Protein backbone atom coordinates (compact mmCIF):
# COMPACT_ATOMS: atom_id res chain seq x y z
CA UNK A 1 0.00 0.00 0.00
CA UNK A 2 2.85 2.41 0.79
CA UNK A 3 4.30 1.90 -2.71
CA UNK A 4 0.87 2.47 -4.25
CA UNK A 5 0.47 5.78 -2.41
CA UNK A 6 4.00 6.90 -3.30
CA UNK A 7 3.39 6.06 -6.99
CA UNK A 8 0.09 7.98 -6.96
CA UNK A 9 1.74 11.07 -5.45
CA UNK A 10 4.59 10.93 -7.99
CA UNK A 11 2.08 10.82 -10.87
CA UNK A 12 -0.20 13.57 -9.45
CA UNK A 13 0.64 16.89 -11.15
CA UNK A 14 -0.97 19.19 -8.49
CA UNK A 15 0.85 17.22 -5.76
CA UNK A 16 4.18 17.86 -7.50
CA UNK A 17 3.45 21.55 -8.10
CA UNK A 18 2.26 22.49 -4.62
CA UNK A 19 4.26 20.21 -2.33
CA UNK A 20 7.64 21.82 -1.75
CA UNK A 21 10.57 19.46 -1.27
CA UNK A 22 11.63 19.53 2.37
CA UNK A 23 15.06 18.04 1.60
CA UNK A 24 16.65 20.93 -0.27
CA UNK A 25 17.38 24.04 1.78
CA UNK A 26 16.71 27.46 0.20
CA UNK A 27 19.67 29.28 -1.33
CA UNK A 28 21.41 32.31 0.13
CA UNK A 29 20.11 35.80 -0.58
CA UNK A 30 22.31 38.00 -2.76
CA UNK A 31 22.31 41.81 -2.56
CA UNK A 32 21.02 43.70 -5.61
CA UNK A 33 23.36 46.43 -6.83
CA UNK A 34 21.88 49.92 -7.18
CA UNK A 35 21.32 50.70 -10.87
CA UNK A 36 22.95 53.71 -12.57
CA UNK A 37 19.66 55.47 -13.33
CA UNK A 38 15.88 55.36 -13.11
CA UNK A 39 13.92 52.54 -14.78
CA UNK A 40 17.03 50.41 -15.35
CA UNK A 41 15.88 47.93 -12.71
CA UNK A 42 12.32 47.53 -11.47
CA UNK A 43 10.61 45.04 -9.20
CA UNK A 44 7.07 43.83 -9.83
CA UNK A 45 4.89 42.03 -7.30
CA UNK A 46 1.21 41.28 -6.97
CA UNK A 47 -1.04 39.92 -4.26
CA UNK A 48 -4.60 38.73 -4.08
CA UNK A 49 -7.25 37.71 -4.77
CA UNK A 50 -9.07 40.03 -2.40
CA UNK A 51 -12.76 40.82 -2.10
CA UNK A 52 -13.89 42.52 -5.32
CA UNK A 53 -14.19 46.29 -5.24
CA UNK A 54 -17.14 48.17 -6.77
CA UNK A 55 -14.98 48.48 -9.93
CA UNK A 56 -14.43 44.67 -9.95
CA UNK A 57 -10.74 44.87 -8.95
CA UNK A 58 -9.43 42.03 -6.82
CA UNK A 59 -5.61 42.10 -7.16
CA UNK A 60 -2.93 44.65 -6.19
CA UNK A 61 0.02 45.20 -8.54
CA UNK A 62 3.07 46.92 -7.06
CA UNK A 63 5.92 48.17 -9.29
CA UNK A 64 9.03 49.61 -7.61
CA UNK A 65 11.94 51.46 -9.25
CA UNK A 66 15.12 50.35 -7.49
CA UNK A 67 16.98 53.60 -8.25
CA UNK A 68 14.39 56.18 -7.15
CA UNK A 69 12.55 53.79 -4.81
CA UNK A 70 9.27 55.11 -6.14
CA UNK A 71 6.35 52.70 -5.93
CSV table of C-alpha atoms in Angstrom, one decimal:
chain,number,residue,atom,x,y,z
A,1,UNK,CA,0.0,0.0,0.0
A,2,UNK,CA,2.9,2.4,0.8
A,3,UNK,CA,4.3,1.9,-2.7
A,4,UNK,CA,0.9,2.5,-4.2
A,5,UNK,CA,0.5,5.8,-2.4
A,6,UNK,CA,4.0,6.9,-3.3
A,7,UNK,CA,3.4,6.1,-7.0
A,8,UNK,CA,0.1,8.0,-7.0
A,9,UNK,CA,1.7,11.1,-5.4
A,10,UNK,CA,4.6,10.9,-8.0
A,11,UNK,CA,2.1,10.8,-10.9
A,12,UNK,CA,-0.2,13.6,-9.5
A,13,UNK,CA,0.6,16.9,-11.2
A,14,UNK,CA,-1.0,19.2,-8.5
A,15,UNK,CA,0.8,17.2,-5.8
A,16,UNK,CA,4.2,17.9,-7.5
A,17,UNK,CA,3.5,21.6,-8.1
A,18,UNK,CA,2.3,22.5,-4.6
A,19,UNK,CA,4.3,20.2,-2.3
A,20,UNK,CA,7.6,21.8,-1.8
A,21,UNK,CA,10.6,19.5,-1.3
A,22,UNK,CA,11.6,19.5,2.4
A,23,UNK,CA,15.1,18.0,1.6
A,24,UNK,CA,16.6,20.9,-0.3
A,25,UNK,CA,17.4,24.0,1.8
A,26,UNK,CA,16.7,27.5,0.2
A,27,UNK,CA,19.7,29.3,-1.3
A,28,UNK,CA,21.4,32.3,0.1
A,29,UNK,CA,20.1,35.8,-0.6
A,30,UNK,CA,22.3,38.0,-2.8
A,31,UNK,CA,22.3,41.8,-2.6
A,32,UNK,CA,21.0,43.7,-5.6
A,33,UNK,CA,23.4,46.4,-6.8
A,34,UNK,CA,21.9,49.9,-7.2
A,35,UNK,CA,21.3,50.7,-10.9
A,36,UNK,CA,22.9,53.7,-12.6
A,37,UNK,CA,19.7,55.5,-13.3
A,38,UNK,CA,15.9,55.4,-13.1
A,39,UNK,CA,13.9,52.5,-14.8
A,40,UNK,CA,17.0,50.4,-15.3
A,41,UNK,CA,15.9,47.9,-12.7
A,42,UNK,CA,12.3,47.5,-11.5
A,43,UNK,CA,10.6,45.0,-9.2
A,44,UNK,CA,7.1,43.8,-9.8
A,45,UNK,CA,4.9,42.0,-7.3
A,46,UNK,CA,1.2,41.3,-7.0
A,47,UNK,CA,-1.0,39.9,-4.3
A,48,UNK,CA,-4.6,38.7,-4.1
A,49,UNK,CA,-7.2,37.7,-4.8
A,50,UNK,CA,-9.1,40.0,-2.4
A,51,UNK,CA,-12.8,40.8,-2.1
A,52,UNK,CA,-13.9,42.5,-5.3
A,53,UNK,CA,-14.2,46.3,-5.2
A,54,UNK,CA,-17.1,48.2,-6.8
A,55,UNK,CA,-15.0,48.5,-9.9
A,56,UNK,CA,-14.4,44.7,-10.0
A,57,UNK,CA,-10.7,44.9,-8.9
A,58,UNK,CA,-9.4,42.0,-6.8
A,59,UNK,CA,-5.6,42.1,-7.2
A,60,UNK,CA,-2.9,44.6,-6.2
A,61,UNK,CA,0.0,45.2,-8.5
A,62,UNK,CA,3.1,46.9,-7.1
A,63,UNK,CA,5.9,48.2,-9.3
A,64,UNK,CA,9.0,49.6,-7.6
A,65,UNK,CA,11.9,51.5,-9.3
A,66,UNK,CA,15.1,50.3,-7.5
A,67,UNK,CA,17.0,53.6,-8.3
A,68,UNK,CA,14.4,56.2,-7.1
A,69,UNK,CA,12.6,53.8,-4.8
A,70,UNK,CA,9.3,55.1,-6.1
A,71,UNK,CA,6.4,52.7,-5.9
